[in-house]
């Protein structure tokens, strides 16, 4: 099992000069939190870190010793997340059968959630964690509500997402050939016609997108450190 950690993204909505993945949360850079989870997992053999080539040294520097020991490769990101993931998938060790793909912007990922995704890969080739929608969702055009979406049938998708390596590689190749672009790897597999199964995600596994999310993430991480 190889874990790809996606540590790129311009972070326009974050509003700071420091790259989001290097922002300090509860005493550690954001990237270090999720890297530590994969480093401690006995079921993850290697880590492939994907990020901007210009930030390679800075990103490597925040890894703990155990995460650095598992680091197989650094893959330079591309102009889109989809291309960045493709670059990461191409950098895994020979013989890799399964991969986890995780966003460094989700620093509160738990070892329990990772185990849940890995367990599901024993019987499924594509697994995504989801949480039920709690807000009513609408489709809006020109500031007017067009459609009210039934939230009972809607869920939010998280990472890490797990895949059979050859399947997700094929999904990326086919998406590129069709000109199909998505920021979610599960959607690429689904677009190919392959089934994607879900496992329960975790509300605490939030994606840090705005500066306002920092305080929430820090509270979660500090609570774990205390316990």
Tab-separated table of C-alpha atoms in Angstrom:
chain	number	residue	atom	x	y	z
A	1	UNK	CA	0.000	0.000	0.000
A	2	UNK	CA	1.356	3.391	-1.042
A	3	UNK	CA	-0.025	6.686	0.244
A	4	UNK	CA	0.060	9.667	-2.102
A	5	UNK	CA	-0.077	12.943	-0.209
A	6	UNK	CA	-1.194	15.830	-2.381
A	7	UNK	CA	0.591	18.893	-1.016
A	8	UNK	CA	0.018	21.328	-3.845
A	9	UNK	CA	-2.673	23.798	-4.736
A	10	UNK	CA	-2.347	27.541	-4.979
A	11	UNK	CA	-4.588	28.151	-1.967
A	12	UNK	CA	-6.113	31.360	-3.358
A	13	UNK	CA	-9.012	31.170	-0.891
A	14	UNK	CA	-6.642	30.778	2.054
A	15	UNK	CA	-5.322	34.317	1.814
A	16	UNK	CA	-1.788	33.937	3.217
A	17	UNK	CA	1.683	34.201	1.715
A	18	UNK	CA	2.790	30.958	3.370
A	19	UNK	CA	1.787	27.904	1.308
A	20	UNK	CA	-1.265	26.390	2.984
A	21	UNK	CA	0.322	22.970	3.417
A	22	UNK	CA	3.160	24.576	5.406
A	23	UNK	CA	0.932	26.638	7.696
A	24	UNK	CA	1.500	25.710	11.345
A	25	UNK	CA	-1.452	24.069	13.096
A	26	UNK	CA	-1.245	23.126	16.768
A	27	UNK	CA	2.544	23.362	16.670
A	28	UNK	CA	3.223	21.469	13.436
A	29	UNK	CA	3.063	22.310	9.737
A	30	UNK	CA	-0.202	21.133	8.203
A	31	UNK	CA	1.505	18.546	5.997
A	32	UNK	CA	3.231	16.920	8.976
A	33	UNK	CA	-0.067	15.859	10.551
A	34	UNK	CA	-1.350	13.623	7.769
A	35	UNK	CA	2.147	12.415	6.873
A	36	UNK	CA	2.501	11.257	10.467
A	37	UNK	CA	-0.701	9.219	10.255
A	38	UNK	CA	0.548	7.322	7.203
A	39	UNK	CA	4.003	6.941	8.733
A	40	UNK	CA	2.509	5.237	11.802
A	41	UNK	CA	0.291	2.907	9.803
A	42	UNK	CA	1.689	-0.605	9.613
A	43	UNK	CA	-0.336	-1.161	6.440
A	44	UNK	CA	1.222	1.693	4.471
A	45	UNK	CA	4.638	0.723	3.136
A	46	UNK	CA	5.587	3.871	1.261
A	47	UNK	CA	4.679	7.522	0.888
A	48	UNK	CA	4.837	9.520	-2.336
A	49	UNK	CA	4.741	13.259	-1.720
A	50	UNK	CA	3.340	15.396	-4.526
A	51	UNK	CA	3.795	19.157	-4.572
A	52	UNK	CA	5.255	22.128	-6.429
A	53	UNK	CA	8.808	21.452	-7.570
A	54	UNK	CA	9.931	24.791	-6.135
A	55	UNK	CA	8.724	23.720	-2.682
A	56	UNK	CA	10.301	20.263	-2.596
A	57	UNK	CA	12.975	21.138	-0.043
A	58	UNK	CA	10.517	22.957	2.231
A	59	UNK	CA	7.963	20.145	2.054
A	60	UNK	CA	10.528	17.443	2.762
A	61	UNK	CA	11.871	19.443	5.697
A	62	UNK	CA	8.620	19.262	7.670
A	63	UNK	CA	8.370	15.473	7.579
A	64	UNK	CA	9.057	13.653	10.814
A	65	UNK	CA	11.797	11.041	10.848
A	66	UNK	CA	9.337	8.157	10.542
A	67	UNK	CA	7.529	9.803	7.622
A	68	UNK	CA	10.817	10.585	5.891
A	69	UNK	CA	11.873	6.950	6.306
A	70	UNK	CA	8.794	5.868	4.345
A	71	UNK	CA	9.177	8.528	1.654
A	72	UNK	CA	9.704	6.688	-1.623
A	73	UNK	CA	9.653	9.689	-3.925
A	74	UNK	CA	8.761	13.316	-4.398
A	75	UNK	CA	6.696	13.928	-7.532
A	76	UNK	CA	6.414	17.409	-8.983
A	77	UNK	CA	2.847	18.586	-9.300
A	78	UNK	CA	1.242	19.645	-12.544
A	79	UNK	CA	-0.980	22.579	-13.510
A	80	UNK	CA	-4.091	20.807	-12.162
A	81	UNK	CA	-4.760	18.429	-9.298
A	82	UNK	CA	-5.618	15.721	-11.819
A	83	UNK	CA	-2.226	16.036	-13.498
A	84	UNK	CA	-0.514	16.145	-10.115
A	85	UNK	CA	-2.163	12.886	-9.069
A	86	UNK	CA	-1.156	11.312	-12.387
A	87	UNK	CA	2.441	12.309	-11.721
A	88	UNK	CA	2.237	10.816	-8.248
A	89	UNK	CA	0.733	7.557	-9.489
A	90	UNK	CA	3.579	7.223	-11.968
A	91	UNK	CA	6.131	7.599	-9.156
A	92	UNK	CA	5.009	4.704	-6.952
A	93	UNK	CA	7.310	1.693	-6.528
A	94	UNK	CA	7.146	-1.137	-9.055
A	95	UNK	CA	4.706	-3.813	-7.995
A	96	UNK	CA	2.349	-1.448	-6.179
A	97	UNK	CA	-1.147	-2.944	-6.106
A	98	UNK	CA	-3.130	-0.372	-4.125
A	99	UNK	CA	-2.862	3.318	-3.345
A	100	UNK	CA	-4.389	5.832	-0.984
A	101	UNK	CA	-4.738	9.377	-2.301
A	102	UNK	CA	-4.988	12.049	0.369
A	103	UNK	CA	-5.063	15.841	0.446
A	104	UNK	CA	-2.595	17.454	2.846
A	105	UNK	CA	-5.297	20.089	3.390
A	106	UNK	CA	-7.093	17.475	5.535
A	107	UNK	CA	-4.666	17.399	8.486
A	108	UNK	CA	-7.202	15.916	10.923
A	109	UNK	CA	-7.435	12.564	9.153
A	110	UNK	CA	-7.415	9.721	11.665
A	111	UNK	CA	-5.700	6.360	11.619
A	112	UNK	CA	-9.130	4.805	12.123
A	113	UNK	CA	-10.444	6.308	8.886
A	114	UNK	CA	-7.371	5.147	6.970
A	115	UNK	CA	-7.870	1.621	8.300
A	116	UNK	CA	-11.534	1.731	7.260
A	117	UNK	CA	-10.625	2.626	3.682
A	118	UNK	CA	-7.869	0.009	3.528
A	119	UNK	CA	-10.179	-2.685	4.905
A	120	UNK	CA	-12.758	-1.910	2.207
A	121	UNK	CA	-10.103	-2.294	-0.494
A	122	UNK	CA	-9.974	-5.994	0.353
A	123	UNK	CA	-13.318	-6.427	-1.431
A	124	UNK	CA	-13.599	-3.311	-3.627
A	125	UNK	CA	-11.331	-1.642	-6.171
A	126	UNK	CA	-12.349	1.966	-5.489
A	127	UNK	CA	-13.309	3.318	-2.065
A	128	UNK	CA	-14.199	6.849	-0.965
A	129	UNK	CA	-15.136	8.056	2.534
A	130	UNK	CA	-18.288	10.168	2.719
A	131	UNK	CA	-20.267	12.153	5.280
A	132	UNK	CA	-24.000	12.899	4.944
A	133	UNK	CA	-24.944	16.423	3.923
A	134	UNK	CA	-26.313	18.467	6.813
A	135	UNK	CA	-27.138	21.698	4.985
A	136	UNK	CA	-29.915	22.021	2.445
A	137	UNK	CA	-28.278	22.325	-0.980
A	138	UNK	CA	-29.501	24.424	-3.878
A	139	UNK	CA	-28.520	25.021	-7.474
A	140	UNK	CA	-28.089	28.744	-8.088
A	141	UNK	CA	-27.880	30.818	-11.248
A	142	UNK	CA	-27.538	34.608	-11.264
A	143	UNK	CA	-28.261	34.759	-7.525
A	144	UNK	CA	-31.559	32.900	-7.957
A	145	UNK	CA	-32.324	29.440	-6.613
A	146	UNK	CA	-33.208	27.108	-9.479
A	147	UNK	CA	-33.354	23.712	-7.790
A	148	UNK	CA	-33.620	22.555	-4.193
A	149	UNK	CA	-31.579	19.365	-3.841
A	150	UNK	CA	-32.783	16.546	-1.603
A	151	UNK	CA	-29.955	16.297	0.908
A	152	UNK	CA	-31.000	12.773	1.891
A	153	UNK	CA	-29.383	11.551	-1.318
A	154	UNK	CA	-26.293	13.773	-1.069
A	155	UNK	CA	-23.009	13.159	0.729
A	156	UNK	CA	-19.704	14.976	0.944
A	157	UNK	CA	-16.650	13.097	-0.292
A	158	UNK	CA	-13.410	13.120	1.699
A	159	UNK	CA	-9.909	11.717	1.416
A	160	UNK	CA	-8.027	9.420	1.718
A	161	UNK	CA	-9.570	7.616	-1.214
A	162	UNK	CA	-8.355	4.104	-1.939
A	163	UNK	CA	-7.916	2.415	-5.303
A	164	UNK	CA	-6.431	-0.546	-7.051
A	165	UNK	CA	-3.420	1.091	-8.637
A	166	UNK	CA	-3.906	-0.123	-12.197
A	167	UNK	CA	-7.583	0.890	-12.126
A	168	UNK	CA	-7.011	4.481	-11.066
A	169	UNK	CA	-4.097	4.779	-13.508
A	170	UNK	CA	-6.423	3.670	-16.309
A	171	UNK	CA	-9.074	6.125	-15.145
A	172	UNK	CA	-6.576	8.973	-15.354
A	173	UNK	CA	-5.402	7.922	-18.815
A	174	UNK	CA	-8.954	7.691	-20.142
A	175	UNK	CA	-9.946	11.018	-18.594
A	176	UNK	CA	-6.968	12.708	-20.242
A	177	UNK	CA	-7.830	11.150	-23.598
A	178	UNK	CA	-11.431	12.400	-23.343
A	179	UNK	CA	-10.482	15.820	-22.044
A	180	UNK	CA	-12.414	15.148	-18.840
A	181	UNK	CA	-11.150	17.117	-15.855
A	182	UNK	CA	-12.074	16.565	-12.210
A	183	UNK	CA	-10.541	17.357	-8.846
A	184	UNK	CA	-11.814	14.046	-7.442
A	185	UNK	CA	-10.233	10.709	-8.308
A	186	UNK	CA	-13.334	8.701	-7.480
A	187	UNK	CA	-15.239	10.631	-10.138
A	188	UNK	CA	-12.657	9.622	-12.748
A	189	UNK	CA	-13.138	5.952	-11.908
A	190	UNK	CA	-16.916	6.382	-11.944
A	191	UNK	CA	-16.774	8.137	-15.319
A	192	UNK	CA	-14.999	5.070	-16.676
A	193	UNK	CA	-17.975	2.939	-15.653
A	194	UNK	CA	-16.280	1.191	-12.738
A	195	UNK	CA	-18.068	0.953	-9.376
A	196	UNK	CA	-17.029	3.168	-6.484
A	197	UNK	CA	-18.080	2.159	-2.967
A	198	UNK	CA	-18.307	4.325	0.122
A	199	UNK	CA	-17.283	3.997	3.742
A	200	UNK	CA	-18.278	6.349	6.561
A	201	UNK	CA	-16.073	9.419	6.724
A	202	UNK	CA	-15.509	11.597	9.774
A	203	UNK	CA	-16.866	15.077	10.478
A	204	UNK	CA	-13.534	15.945	12.079
A	205	UNK	CA	-11.737	15.230	8.798
A	206	UNK	CA	-12.421	18.720	7.502
A	207	UNK	CA	-10.624	20.291	4.567
A	208	UNK	CA	-8.805	23.458	5.582
A	209	UNK	CA	-9.852	25.854	2.844
A	210	UNK	CA	-10.271	29.252	4.488
A	211	UNK	CA	-8.350	30.947	7.282
A	212	UNK	CA	-11.424	30.516	9.464
A	213	UNK	CA	-10.895	26.747	9.278
A	214	UNK	CA	-7.557	26.982	11.109
A	215	UNK	CA	-9.086	27.393	14.551
A	216	UNK	CA	-11.418	24.435	14.050
A	217	UNK	CA	-8.592	22.193	12.843
A	218	UNK	CA	-6.331	23.260	15.703
A	219	UNK	CA	-9.025	22.472	18.271
A	220	UNK	CA	-9.433	18.974	16.827
A	221	UNK	CA	-5.691	18.310	16.697
A	222	UNK	CA	-5.034	19.709	20.167
A	223	UNK	CA	-7.822	17.556	21.559
A	224	UNK	CA	-6.149	14.464	20.149
A	225	UNK	CA	-2.778	15.479	21.564
A	226	UNK	CA	-4.294	15.873	25.036
A	227	UNK	CA	-6.093	12.544	24.880
